[in-house]
Tab-separated table of C-alpha atoms and ligand atoms in Angstrom:
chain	number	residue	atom	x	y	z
A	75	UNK	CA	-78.189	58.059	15.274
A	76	UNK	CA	-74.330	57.607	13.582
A	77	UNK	CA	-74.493	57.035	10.029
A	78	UNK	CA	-73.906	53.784	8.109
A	79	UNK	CA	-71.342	53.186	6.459
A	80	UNK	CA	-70.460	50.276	4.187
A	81	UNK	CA	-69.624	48.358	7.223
A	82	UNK	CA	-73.366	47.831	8.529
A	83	UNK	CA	-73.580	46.274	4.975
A	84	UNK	CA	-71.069	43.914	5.783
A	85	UNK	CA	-72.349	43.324	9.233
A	86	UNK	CA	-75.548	42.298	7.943
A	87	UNK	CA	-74.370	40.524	5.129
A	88	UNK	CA	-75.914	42.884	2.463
A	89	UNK	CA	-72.467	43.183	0.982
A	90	UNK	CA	-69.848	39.917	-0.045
A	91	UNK	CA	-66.710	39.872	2.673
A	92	UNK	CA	-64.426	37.427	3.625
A	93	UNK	CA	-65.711	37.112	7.592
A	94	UNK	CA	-63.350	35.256	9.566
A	95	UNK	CA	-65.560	35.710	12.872
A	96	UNK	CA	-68.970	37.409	13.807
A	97	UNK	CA	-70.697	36.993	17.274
A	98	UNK	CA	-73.648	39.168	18.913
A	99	UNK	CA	-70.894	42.307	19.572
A	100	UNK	CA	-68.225	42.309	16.878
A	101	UNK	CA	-67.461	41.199	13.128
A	102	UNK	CA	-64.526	40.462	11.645
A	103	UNK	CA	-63.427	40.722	7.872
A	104	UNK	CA	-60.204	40.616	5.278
A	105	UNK	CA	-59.893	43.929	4.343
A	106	UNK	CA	-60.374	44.410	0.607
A	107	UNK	CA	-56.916	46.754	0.018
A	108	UNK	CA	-54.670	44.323	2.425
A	109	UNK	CA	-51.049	46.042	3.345
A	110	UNK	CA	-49.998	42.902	4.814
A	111	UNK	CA	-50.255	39.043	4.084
A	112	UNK	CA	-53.016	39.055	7.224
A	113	UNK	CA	-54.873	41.974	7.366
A	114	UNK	CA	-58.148	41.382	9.346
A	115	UNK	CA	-60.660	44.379	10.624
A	116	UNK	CA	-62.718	43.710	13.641
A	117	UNK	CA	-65.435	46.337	13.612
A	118	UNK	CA	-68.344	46.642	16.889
A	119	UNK	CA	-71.183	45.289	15.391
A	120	UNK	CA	-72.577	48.775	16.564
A	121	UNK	CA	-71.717	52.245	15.067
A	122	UNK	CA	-69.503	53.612	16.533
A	123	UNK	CA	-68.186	56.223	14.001
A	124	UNK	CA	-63.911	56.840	15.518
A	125	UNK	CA	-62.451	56.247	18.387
A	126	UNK	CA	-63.070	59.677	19.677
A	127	UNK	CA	-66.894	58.754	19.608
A	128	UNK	CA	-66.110	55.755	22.607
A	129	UNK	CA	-67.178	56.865	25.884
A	130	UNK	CA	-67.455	54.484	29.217
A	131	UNK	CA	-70.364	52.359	28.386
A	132	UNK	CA	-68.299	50.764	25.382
A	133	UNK	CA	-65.538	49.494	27.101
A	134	UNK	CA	-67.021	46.122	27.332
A	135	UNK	CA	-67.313	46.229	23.423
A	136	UNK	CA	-63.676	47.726	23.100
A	137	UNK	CA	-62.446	45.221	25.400
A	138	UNK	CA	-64.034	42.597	22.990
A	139	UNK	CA	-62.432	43.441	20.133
A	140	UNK	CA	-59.295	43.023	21.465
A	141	UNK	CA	-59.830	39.165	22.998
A	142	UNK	CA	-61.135	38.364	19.042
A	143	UNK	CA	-58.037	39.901	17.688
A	144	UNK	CA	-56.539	38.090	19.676
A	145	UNK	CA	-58.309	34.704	18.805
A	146	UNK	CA	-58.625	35.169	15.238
A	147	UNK	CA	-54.132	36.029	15.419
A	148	UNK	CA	-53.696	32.261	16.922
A	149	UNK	CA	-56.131	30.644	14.800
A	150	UNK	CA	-54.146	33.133	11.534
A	151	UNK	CA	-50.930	31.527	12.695
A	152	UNK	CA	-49.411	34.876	13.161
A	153	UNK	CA	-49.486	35.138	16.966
A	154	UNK	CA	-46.117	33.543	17.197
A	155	UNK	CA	-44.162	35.723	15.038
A	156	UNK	CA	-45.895	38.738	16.096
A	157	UNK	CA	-48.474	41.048	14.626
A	158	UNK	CA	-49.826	44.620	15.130
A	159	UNK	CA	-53.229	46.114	15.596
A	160	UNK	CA	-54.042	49.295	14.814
A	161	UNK	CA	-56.776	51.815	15.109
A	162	UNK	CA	-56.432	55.435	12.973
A	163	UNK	CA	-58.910	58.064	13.911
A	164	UNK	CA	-60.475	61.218	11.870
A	165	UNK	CA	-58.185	63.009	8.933
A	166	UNK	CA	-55.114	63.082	10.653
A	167	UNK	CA	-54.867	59.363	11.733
A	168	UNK	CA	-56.238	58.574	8.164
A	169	UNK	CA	-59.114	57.184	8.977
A	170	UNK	CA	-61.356	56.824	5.605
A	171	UNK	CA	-64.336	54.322	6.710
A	172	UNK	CA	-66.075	55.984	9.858
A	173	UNK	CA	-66.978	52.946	11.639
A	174	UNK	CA	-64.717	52.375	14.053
A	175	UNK	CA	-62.107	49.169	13.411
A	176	UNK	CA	-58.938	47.549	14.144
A	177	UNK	CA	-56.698	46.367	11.512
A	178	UNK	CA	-55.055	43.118	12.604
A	179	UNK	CA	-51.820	43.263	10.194
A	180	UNK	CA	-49.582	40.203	10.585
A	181	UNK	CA	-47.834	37.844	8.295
A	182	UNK	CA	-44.459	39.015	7.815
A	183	UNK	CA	-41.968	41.515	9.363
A	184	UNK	CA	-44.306	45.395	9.628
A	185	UNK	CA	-41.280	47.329	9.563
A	186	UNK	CA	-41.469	50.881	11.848
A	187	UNK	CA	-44.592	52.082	13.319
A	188	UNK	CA	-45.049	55.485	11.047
A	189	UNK	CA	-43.861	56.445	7.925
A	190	UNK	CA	-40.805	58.534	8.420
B	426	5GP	P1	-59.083	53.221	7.635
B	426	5GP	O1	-58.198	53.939	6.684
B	426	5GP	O2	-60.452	53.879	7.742
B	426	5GP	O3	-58.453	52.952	8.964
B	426	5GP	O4	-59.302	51.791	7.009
B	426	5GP	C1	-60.405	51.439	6.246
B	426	5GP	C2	-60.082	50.108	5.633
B	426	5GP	O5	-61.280	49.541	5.126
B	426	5GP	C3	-59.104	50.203	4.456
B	426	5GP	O6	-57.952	49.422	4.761
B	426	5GP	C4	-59.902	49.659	3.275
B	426	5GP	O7	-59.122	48.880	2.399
B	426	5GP	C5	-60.992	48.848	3.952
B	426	5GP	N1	-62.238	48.768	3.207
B	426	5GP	C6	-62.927	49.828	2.690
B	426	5GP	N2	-64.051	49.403	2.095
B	426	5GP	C7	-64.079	48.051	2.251
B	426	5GP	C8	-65.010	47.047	1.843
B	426	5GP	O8	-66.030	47.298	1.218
B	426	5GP	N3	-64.708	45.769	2.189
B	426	5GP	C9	-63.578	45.446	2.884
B	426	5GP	N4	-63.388	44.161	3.157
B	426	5GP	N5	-62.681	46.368	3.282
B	426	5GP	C10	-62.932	47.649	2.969
């Protein structure tokens, strides 16, 4: 079994978070540390601890997360304008919370993709 994280916490409502969605498959939360005016994570509702760790039989689950971020971007007002979604994985994509996520980051012009 993948470890918990602080994530199942938040899934389960052990743990406060600003949820903006939660159905039988994902959850969806303001990150604590936001780097942008919206910055949402939608998180499987099942460990899954990086993105290296997603094989075949989650694609219905990955393919989930992206139809909420896409919701929960309209119903932000930030579809218009634009957003990005992003997923880091392990050390070198900086991933620090192991439970997988998306960061939904929207709300006002994101500048390049990687720091230079
Ligand atoms: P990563 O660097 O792993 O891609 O992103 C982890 C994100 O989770 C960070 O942006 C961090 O601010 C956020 N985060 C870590 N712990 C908590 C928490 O307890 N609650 C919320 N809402 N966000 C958290």
């Amino acid at each position: 079994m993948p470890e918990e994280t602080i994530f199942s916490k938040i899934i389960r409502k052990e743990i406060p978070s600003d949820m903006v969605y939660q159905d039988d498959t994902v959850t969806a939360f303001r990150d604590i540390n936001p780097q942008a005016p919206t910055h949402i994570l939608i998180i499987p509702n099942k460990i899954i601890p990086t993105m290296d760790d997603v094989n075949e039989a989650d694609e219905q689950v990955l393919g989930h997360m992206i139809t909420v971020a896409v919701k929960i971007a309209r119903e932000q007002g930030i579809a218009q304008n634009g957003y990005r979604v992003l997923i880091n994985c392990r050390e070198h994509g900086g991933q620090e919370v192991y439970h997988l996520h998306m960061h939904l980051f929207g709300g006002r012009p994101l500048g390049p993709m990687l720091a230079r």
